Amino acid sequence: MADILVYGSYGYTGRLVVDEATDRGLDVVVAGRDRDAVENQAIRQGCEERVFALDEPRLLDLALEEVEAVLNCAGPFAETAEPVVEGCLRTGTHYLDITGEIEVFERLAAEDEQADEAGITVLPGVGFDVVPTDCLAAHLAERLPDADRLALGFEASGEISPGTAKTVVRGLGEGGAVRRAGRIESVPVGGETRRVDFGRGERTAMAVPWGDVSTAYHTTGIGNVTVYTAVPSWAPPVVRVSQFLGSVASAGSVRSLLDSLVDASVEGPDERERREGETYVWGEARRSEAPRSERQGRERGEVEAADGERAVSRLVAPETYRLTKLTAVEIAERVAAGEAPTGFRTPAGAFGPDLILDIEGVERTDEPVTDADGAAADSD
């Protein structure tokens, strides 16, 4: 059996993943619905190829039966993840993808029992969404046990890929999301901001509906999670004002037009940008001063509690698409080798918080744990 089948292998990120996997010596099958693109890629890479659409379950199953794991690189994953996972459950094939979509993580988390019974790993989010932030969340949970609030954030530079741009288009009008008291809540995009030092001085940061709103809870059990991204100071009010355009932009005909514009104008970062770019990831865990019973009540919204101890950690990592290819192939190699537990898993849930440190070019730093007054605490 081959190690992995990469579906959507000829897209921007799919090509990077295939290049990295073949460079590592993995036995890769390239796949997708565009016959010319798949066959040309297979010739260039010296790989086997399979051509099928995801509404062809017989062909999907035949392809999956020949590999240990599938790495789905074809977004939007809200449309592609479910049919591939269903095929994996039928064929006993491990499932991976590079999604950052909250609804996909939550949907696949519901497949935990079925995946475990089938003896397979279902592990979405093996790229920039959400490996570095998920690993940082797990690390902070270890540094500050009983933390009841978690904030994560990132500062990334450079262009985005066509696939990412289409996912953004798809999400227009859907608003933001945070997790409160264990439940995911919809909030206005741009409605929550703060100043964050990602590692190069303080920046304005805006809450965004990042995948960790789902995955950090599954990884750590912390019930209050917000994710931020660095933005120019003028961005939050502009985003708030532009929200009324979202419902129009998300309409089917308009979305198709926007997708066409993406195809015509978005290329993604070039090789130099991927090689030279860096990504900065920040995380903060907080623990209330109140006793555990009161903290649990606070998570349910029943009581207020004063701030207690605080832990902050950071990562410096490669540019986001370079990081995605490195983390995706690292995890795929481990999963294909049978090293991951079965059932639904997050990256850090499967391999621990130090998974990210096994990626070339990643460094992690910790600030001392402090109490509510900013003095050094004894917990770290």
Short mmCIF file of C-alpha atoms in Angstrom, two decimals:
data_model
loop_
_atom_site.label_atom_id
_atom_site.label_comp_id
_atom_site.label_asym_id
_atom_site.label_seq_id
_atom_site.Cartn_x
_atom_site.Cartn_y
_atom_site.Cartn_z
CA MET A 1 0.00 0.00 0.00
CA ALA A 2 1.09 3.55 -0.67
CA ASP A 3 1.70 5.83 2.29
CA ILE A 4 -0.65 8.71 1.43
CA LEU A 5 -3.08 9.87 -1.21
CA VAL A 6 -3.13 13.66 -1.58
CA TYR A 7 -6.52 14.80 -2.83
CA GLY A 8 -6.45 18.22 -4.49
CA SER A 9 -2.78 17.54 -5.14
CA TYR A 10 -2.47 20.06 -7.98
CA GLY A 11 -3.72 23.09 -6.03
CA TYR A 12 -1.31 25.63 -4.59
CA THR A 13 -0.86 23.94 -1.20
CA GLY A 14 -1.34 20.45 -2.60
CA ARG A 15 1.67 20.90 -4.87
CA LEU A 16 3.82 22.03 -1.96
CA VAL A 17 2.73 19.03 0.10
CA VAL A 18 3.41 16.56 -2.71
CA ASP A 19 6.87 18.06 -3.31
CA GLU A 20 7.74 17.75 0.38
CA ALA A 21 6.35 14.22 0.71
CA THR A 22 8.21 12.88 -2.31
CA ASP A 23 11.40 14.62 -1.17
CA ARG A 24 11.07 12.69 2.09
CA GLY A 25 10.73 9.42 0.20
CA LEU A 26 7.07 8.78 0.95
CA ASP A 27 5.06 6.70 -1.52
CA VAL A 28 2.50 9.27 -2.71
CA VAL A 29 -0.61 8.95 -4.87
CA VAL A 30 -1.76 12.25 -6.42
CA ALA A 31 -5.50 12.66 -6.91
CA GLY A 32 -8.28 15.03 -7.87
CA ARG A 33 -11.08 15.50 -10.36
CA ASP A 34 -9.10 17.34 -13.07
CA ARG A 35 -7.67 14.53 -15.20
CA ASP A 36 -5.13 16.62 -17.10
CA ALA A 37 -3.80 18.28 -13.95
CA VAL A 38 -3.51 14.99 -12.05
CA GLU A 39 -1.87 13.06 -14.88
CA ASN A 40 0.63 15.82 -15.67
CA GLN A 41 1.57 16.07 -11.99
CA ALA A 42 1.96 12.29 -11.72
CA ILE A 43 4.36 12.29 -14.66
CA ARG A 44 6.43 15.12 -13.20
CA GLN A 45 6.61 13.56 -9.75
CA GLY A 46 6.87 9.92 -10.80
CA CYS A 47 3.77 9.09 -8.73
CA GLU A 48 0.70 6.95 -9.17
CA GLU A 49 -2.46 8.94 -9.87
CA ARG A 50 -6.19 8.56 -9.34
CA VAL A 51 -8.86 10.71 -10.97
CA PHE A 52 -12.27 10.96 -9.33
CA ALA A 53 -14.78 13.45 -7.97
CA LEU A 54 -16.05 13.21 -4.42
CA ASP A 55 -19.57 12.43 -5.61
CA GLU A 56 -18.23 9.15 -7.02
CA PRO A 57 -18.06 6.96 -3.88
CA ARG A 58 -17.08 3.77 -5.74
CA LEU A 59 -14.00 5.39 -7.27
CA LEU A 60 -13.24 7.15 -3.98
CA ASP A 61 -13.30 3.85 -2.09
CA LEU A 62 -11.14 2.08 -4.68
CA ALA A 63 -8.52 4.80 -4.31
CA LEU A 64 -8.64 4.86 -0.51
CA GLU A 65 -8.28 1.08 -0.24
CA GLU A 66 -4.80 1.38 -1.77
CA VAL A 67 -3.32 3.81 0.81
CA GLU A 68 -2.69 4.06 4.53
CA ALA A 69 -3.93 7.66 4.79
CA VAL A 70 -5.53 10.41 2.74
CA LEU A 71 -4.47 14.04 3.06
CA ASN A 72 -7.29 16.23 1.80
CA CYS A 73 -5.98 19.52 0.36
CA ALA A 74 -9.15 20.40 -1.58
CA GLY A 75 -11.16 23.15 0.07
CA PRO A 76 -13.57 24.53 1.03
CA PHE A 77 -13.46 21.65 3.49
CA ALA A 78 -17.04 22.21 4.59
CA GLU A 79 -17.85 20.69 1.19
CA THR A 80 -15.09 18.10 0.82
CA ALA A 81 -14.30 16.73 4.28
CA GLU A 82 -17.49 14.79 4.91
CA PRO A 83 -17.54 12.63 1.76
CA VAL A 84 -13.83 11.78 2.18
CA VAL A 85 -14.27 10.87 5.85
CA GLU A 86 -17.25 8.68 4.97
CA GLY A 87 -15.03 6.87 2.46
CA CYS A 88 -12.33 6.50 5.10
CA LEU A 89 -14.80 4.94 7.53
CA ARG A 90 -15.85 2.45 4.87
CA THR A 91 -12.30 1.52 3.86
CA GLY A 92 -10.37 1.82 7.14
CA THR A 93 -8.18 4.66 5.86
CA HIS A 94 -6.78 7.40 8.09
CA TYR A 95 -8.04 10.93 7.34
CA LEU A 96 -6.06 14.19 7.42
CA ASP A 97 -6.75 17.63 6.00
CA ILE A 98 -5.45 21.20 6.15
CA THR A 99 -8.71 22.91 7.10
CA GLY A 100 -9.06 25.85 9.45
CA GLU A 101 -12.87 25.87 9.33
CA ILE A 102 -14.53 25.67 12.74
CA GLU A 103 -17.61 23.90 11.45
CA VAL A 104 -15.45 21.16 9.92
CA PHE A 105 -13.59 20.51 13.18
CA GLU A 106 -16.86 20.32 15.09
CA ARG A 107 -18.47 18.06 12.51
CA LEU A 108 -15.52 15.66 12.47
CA ALA A 109 -15.27 15.65 16.28
CA ALA A 110 -18.73 14.08 16.21
CA GLU A 111 -17.24 11.15 14.25
CA ASP A 112 -14.92 10.21 17.14
CA GLU A 113 -16.72 7.02 18.16
CA GLN A 114 -17.22 5.82 14.60
CA ALA A 115 -13.58 6.49 13.73
CA ASP A 116 -12.39 4.64 16.81
CA GLU A 117 -14.58 1.64 15.98
CA ALA A 118 -13.22 1.67 12.41
CA GLY A 119 -9.65 1.76 13.74
CA ILE A 120 -8.79 4.99 11.96
CA THR A 121 -7.45 8.40 12.90
CA VAL A 122 -9.48 11.45 11.89
CA LEU A 123 -7.10 14.39 12.27
CA PRO A 124 -8.08 17.63 10.52
CA GLY A 125 -6.06 20.84 10.61
CA VAL A 126 -2.54 19.53 9.98
CA GLY A 127 -1.27 22.78 8.43
CA PHE A 128 -0.77 26.33 9.69
CA ASP A 129 -4.39 25.93 10.69
CA VAL A 130 -3.99 24.71 13.44
CA VAL A 131 -0.72 22.95 14.29
CA PRO A 132 1.33 25.82 15.80
CA THR A 133 -1.55 27.35 17.76
CA ASP A 134 -2.84 23.94 18.90
CA CYS A 135 0.61 22.95 20.14
CA LEU A 136 0.98 26.29 21.93
CA ALA A 137 -2.43 25.81 23.56
CA ALA A 138 -1.40 22.38 24.85
CA HIS A 139 1.92 23.75 26.09
CA LEU A 140 0.20 26.57 28.00
CA ALA A 141 -2.28 24.12 29.53
CA GLU A 142 0.68 22.14 30.84
CA ARG A 143 2.36 25.29 32.19
CA LEU A 144 -0.78 26.53 33.93
CA PRO A 145 -2.99 23.62 35.04
CA ASP A 146 -6.60 24.57 35.77
CA ALA A 147 -6.40 27.59 33.45
CA ASP A 148 -9.94 28.66 32.57
CA ARG A 149 -9.22 31.15 29.76
CA LEU A 150 -7.07 30.84 26.70
CA ALA A 151 -6.15 33.47 24.13
CA LEU A 152 -4.15 32.61 21.02
CA GLY A 153 -2.95 34.79 18.18
CA PHE A 154 -0.69 35.05 15.16
CA GLU A 155 1.07 37.60 13.03
CA ALA A 156 1.71 36.40 9.49
CA SER A 157 2.96 38.23 6.44
CA GLY A 158 2.74 37.53 2.73
CA GLU A 159 0.11 36.54 0.21
CA ILE A 160 -2.60 33.89 0.53
CA SER A 161 -3.30 31.02 -1.85
CA PRO A 162 -6.31 30.80 -4.19
CA GLY A 163 -7.83 28.07 -2.00
CA THR A 164 -7.55 30.19 1.13
CA ALA A 165 -9.02 33.16 -0.69
CA LYS A 166 -12.03 31.08 -1.77
CA THR A 167 -12.56 29.91 1.79
CA VAL A 168 -12.55 33.56 2.90
CA VAL A 169 -15.14 34.35 0.22
CA ARG A 170 -17.26 31.46 1.42
CA GLY A 171 -17.15 32.78 4.98
CA LEU A 172 -18.30 36.31 4.12
CA GLY A 173 -21.39 37.17 6.09
CA GLU A 174 -20.91 34.39 8.65
CA GLY A 175 -19.39 36.64 11.33
CA GLY A 176 -16.87 35.75 14.00
CA ALA A 177 -16.75 33.10 16.71
CA VAL A 178 -15.38 32.61 20.21
CA ARG A 179 -15.83 29.88 22.79
CA ARG A 180 -17.50 30.81 26.04
CA ALA A 181 -18.26 28.40 28.88
CA GLY A 182 -17.50 25.50 26.56
CA ARG A 183 -19.87 26.63 23.81
CA ILE A 184 -19.06 28.28 20.51
CA GLU A 185 -20.76 31.67 20.20
CA SER A 186 -21.18 33.90 17.16
CA VAL A 187 -19.81 37.41 17.55
CA PRO A 188 -19.31 40.33 15.14
CA VAL A 189 -16.00 40.22 13.30
CA GLY A 190 -13.86 43.07 14.56
CA GLY A 191 -15.94 43.39 17.69
CA GLU A 192 -13.14 42.40 20.08
CA THR A 193 -9.63 43.84 19.96
CA ARG A 194 -6.61 44.01 22.23
CA ARG A 195 -2.92 44.88 22.12
CA VAL A 196 -0.66 41.85 21.75
CA ASP A 197 3.10 41.45 21.65
CA PHE A 198 3.61 38.62 19.18
CA GLY A 199 7.36 38.89 19.69
CA ARG A 200 8.24 42.12 17.90
CA GLY A 201 6.46 44.71 20.04
CA GLU A 202 2.78 45.34 20.64
CA ARG A 203 0.34 45.31 17.73
CA THR A 204 -3.39 45.81 17.42
CA ALA A 205 -5.02 42.39 17.25
CA MET A 206 -8.58 41.51 16.26
CA ALA A 207 -10.55 38.42 17.25
CA VAL A 208 -11.16 36.09 14.29
CA PRO A 209 -13.07 32.81 13.80
CA TRP A 210 -9.92 30.66 13.68
CA GLY A 211 -10.01 26.88 13.95
CA ASP A 212 -8.65 26.87 17.51
CA VAL A 213 -12.02 28.12 18.75
CA SER A 214 -12.92 24.47 18.18
CA THR A 215 -9.67 22.55 18.51
CA ALA A 216 -8.12 24.23 21.56
CA TYR A 217 -11.10 23.12 23.63
CA HIS A 218 -10.77 19.52 22.45
CA THR A 219 -7.02 19.61 23.14
CA THR A 220 -7.00 21.34 26.53
CA GLY A 221 -10.51 21.25 27.96
CA ILE A 222 -10.32 25.03 28.54
CA GLY A 223 -13.82 26.37 28.02
CA ASN A 224 -13.09 29.99 27.08
CA VAL A 225 -11.06 30.50 23.91
CA THR A 226 -10.48 33.55 21.71
CA VAL A 227 -8.12 33.74 18.73
CA TYR A 228 -6.60 36.99 17.44
CA THR A 229 -4.69 38.07 14.37
CA ALA A 230 -2.47 41.13 14.02
CA VAL A 231 -4.09 43.87 11.94
CA PRO A 232 -3.50 47.57 11.20
CA SER A 233 -5.12 49.79 13.82
CA TRP A 234 -7.70 51.02 11.31
CA ALA A 235 -8.87 47.51 10.36
CA PRO A 236 -11.40 46.62 13.13
CA PRO A 237 -13.79 49.54 12.51
CA VAL A 238 -13.56 49.02 8.75
CA VAL A 239 -14.38 45.34 9.19
CA ARG A 240 -17.34 46.16 11.42
CA VAL A 241 -18.73 48.66 8.93
CA SER A 242 -18.29 46.24 6.03
CA GLN A 243 -20.22 43.42 7.71
CA PHE A 244 -23.46 44.49 6.05
CA LEU A 245 -21.89 43.57 2.70
CA GLY A 246 -21.33 40.01 3.85
CA SER A 247 -24.80 38.67 3.12
CA VAL A 248 -24.63 40.03 -0.41
CA ALA A 249 -21.13 38.66 -1.04
CA SER A 250 -22.11 35.22 0.25
CA ALA A 251 -24.98 34.85 -2.21
CA GLY A 252 -24.39 32.06 -4.71
CA SER A 253 -24.11 34.13 -7.88
CA VAL A 254 -21.89 36.76 -6.27
CA ARG A 255 -19.71 34.10 -4.67
CA SER A 256 -19.20 32.46 -8.07
CA LEU A 257 -18.10 35.79 -9.48
CA LEU A 258 -15.70 36.33 -6.58
CA ASP A 259 -14.31 32.81 -7.04
CA SER A 260 -13.63 33.63 -10.69
CA LEU A 261 -11.82 36.80 -9.66
CA VAL A 262 -9.73 34.76 -7.21
CA ASP A 263 -8.77 32.33 -9.98
CA ALA A 264 -7.73 35.20 -12.21
CA SER A 265 -5.82 37.30 -9.70
CA VAL A 266 -4.59 35.26 -6.69
CA GLU A 267 -1.43 33.20 -7.05
CA GLY A 268 -0.07 32.78 -3.54
CA PRO A 269 3.44 33.56 -2.22
CA ASP A 270 6.39 32.70 -4.44
CA GLU A 271 9.33 30.50 -3.49
CA ARG A 272 11.41 33.39 -2.13
CA GLU A 273 8.57 34.63 0.06
CA ARG A 274 8.01 31.14 1.42
CA ARG A 275 11.72 30.70 2.11
CA GLU A 276 12.32 34.07 3.79
CA GLY A 277 9.01 34.75 5.54
CA GLU A 278 8.33 34.15 9.22
CA THR A 279 5.24 33.62 11.35
CA TYR A 280 4.81 34.75 14.95
CA VAL A 281 2.42 32.89 17.27
CA TRP A 282 1.40 34.02 20.74
CA GLY A 283 -0.62 32.41 23.50
CA GLU A 284 -1.86 33.39 26.93
CA ALA A 285 -3.47 31.17 29.57
CA ARG A 286 -5.14 32.64 32.64
CA ARG A 287 -6.35 31.03 35.83
CA SER A 288 -8.89 32.71 38.10
CA GLU A 289 -8.06 33.29 41.75
CA ALA A 290 -11.33 31.73 42.89
CA PRO A 291 -11.50 28.13 44.16
CA ARG A 292 -12.17 25.44 41.57
CA SER A 293 -15.91 25.29 42.35
CA GLU A 294 -16.23 29.03 41.75
CA ARG A 295 -14.14 28.84 38.56
CA GLN A 296 -16.52 26.20 37.23
CA GLY A 297 -19.41 28.48 38.09
CA ARG A 298 -17.64 31.33 36.32
CA GLU A 299 -17.34 29.20 33.18
CA ARG A 300 -21.10 28.70 33.34
CA GLY A 301 -21.55 32.45 33.69
CA GLU A 302 -22.83 32.19 37.27
CA VAL A 303 -20.13 34.13 39.14
CA GLU A 304 -17.37 36.64 38.52
CA ALA A 305 -13.82 35.88 39.66
CA ALA A 306 -10.71 38.02 39.87
CA ASP A 307 -7.80 37.37 37.56
CA GLY A 308 -5.15 35.06 38.97
CA GLU A 309 -2.03 33.60 37.42
CA ARG A 310 -1.05 34.22 33.81
CA ALA A 311 1.27 32.31 31.46
CA VAL A 312 2.47 33.57 28.07
CA SER A 313 4.40 31.61 25.42
CA ARG A 314 5.41 32.36 21.84
CA LEU A 315 6.58 30.63 18.70
CA VAL A 316 8.66 31.88 15.80
CA ALA A 317 8.04 29.67 12.77
CA PRO A 318 8.50 29.58 8.98
CA GLU A 319 6.16 31.38 6.57
CA THR A 320 2.65 29.96 6.74
CA TYR A 321 2.59 27.88 3.53
CA ARG A 322 6.09 26.54 4.12
CA LEU A 323 5.00 25.67 7.65
CA THR A 324 1.88 23.96 6.30
CA LYS A 325 3.80 21.66 3.98
CA LEU A 326 6.25 20.76 6.76
CA THR A 327 3.65 20.03 9.43
CA ALA A 328 1.24 18.27 7.07
CA VAL A 329 3.86 15.85 5.77
CA GLU A 330 5.38 15.29 9.23
CA ILE A 331 1.97 14.32 10.60
CA ALA A 332 1.04 12.28 7.51
CA GLU A 333 4.24 10.29 7.83
CA ARG A 334 3.51 9.52 11.49
CA VAL A 335 -0.11 8.62 10.86
CA ALA A 336 0.72 6.37 7.89
CA ALA A 337 3.24 4.59 10.14
CA GLY A 338 0.50 3.85 12.67
CA GLU A 339 1.81 6.21 15.35
CA ALA A 340 -1.42 8.14 15.98
CA PRO A 341 -4.24 7.05 18.30
CA THR A 342 -7.56 6.25 16.65
CA GLY A 343 -10.67 8.40 16.76
CA PHE A 344 -10.97 12.16 16.27
CA ARG A 345 -7.74 13.92 17.21
CA THR A 346 -6.21 17.35 17.12
CA PRO A 347 -2.51 17.68 16.19
CA ALA A 348 -1.33 18.26 19.77
CA GLY A 349 -3.94 15.80 21.04
CA ALA A 350 -2.33 13.11 18.92
CA PHE A 351 1.36 13.96 19.27
CA GLY A 352 1.72 16.38 22.18
CA PRO A 353 2.68 20.06 22.46
CA ASP A 354 6.29 19.50 21.35
CA LEU A 355 5.22 18.26 17.90
CA ILE A 356 5.79 21.78 16.57
CA LEU A 357 9.38 21.77 17.86
CA ASP A 358 10.16 18.86 15.52
CA ILE A 359 9.57 21.21 12.57
CA GLU A 360 12.66 22.87 11.13
CA GLY A 361 12.90 26.58 11.92
CA VAL A 362 10.50 26.66 14.89
CA GLU A 363 11.53 28.14 18.24
CA ARG A 364 9.45 28.44 21.42
CA THR A 365 9.94 30.88 24.30
CA ASP A 366 8.13 31.21 27.64
CA GLU A 367 7.59 34.18 29.90
CA PRO A 368 7.62 33.42 33.64
CA VAL A 369 4.19 32.70 35.11
CA THR A 370 2.94 35.77 36.98
CA ASP A 371 0.19 36.46 39.50
CA ALA A 372 -2.56 39.05 39.23
CA ASP A 373 -0.17 41.83 40.23
CA GLY A 374 2.42 40.84 37.63
CA ALA A 375 4.82 39.30 40.16
CA ALA A 376 6.52 36.00 39.41
CA ALA A 377 4.48 33.02 40.61
CA ASP A 378 5.64 29.58 41.70
CA SER A 379 3.63 27.56 39.16
CA ASP A 380 6.19 27.48 36.33
#
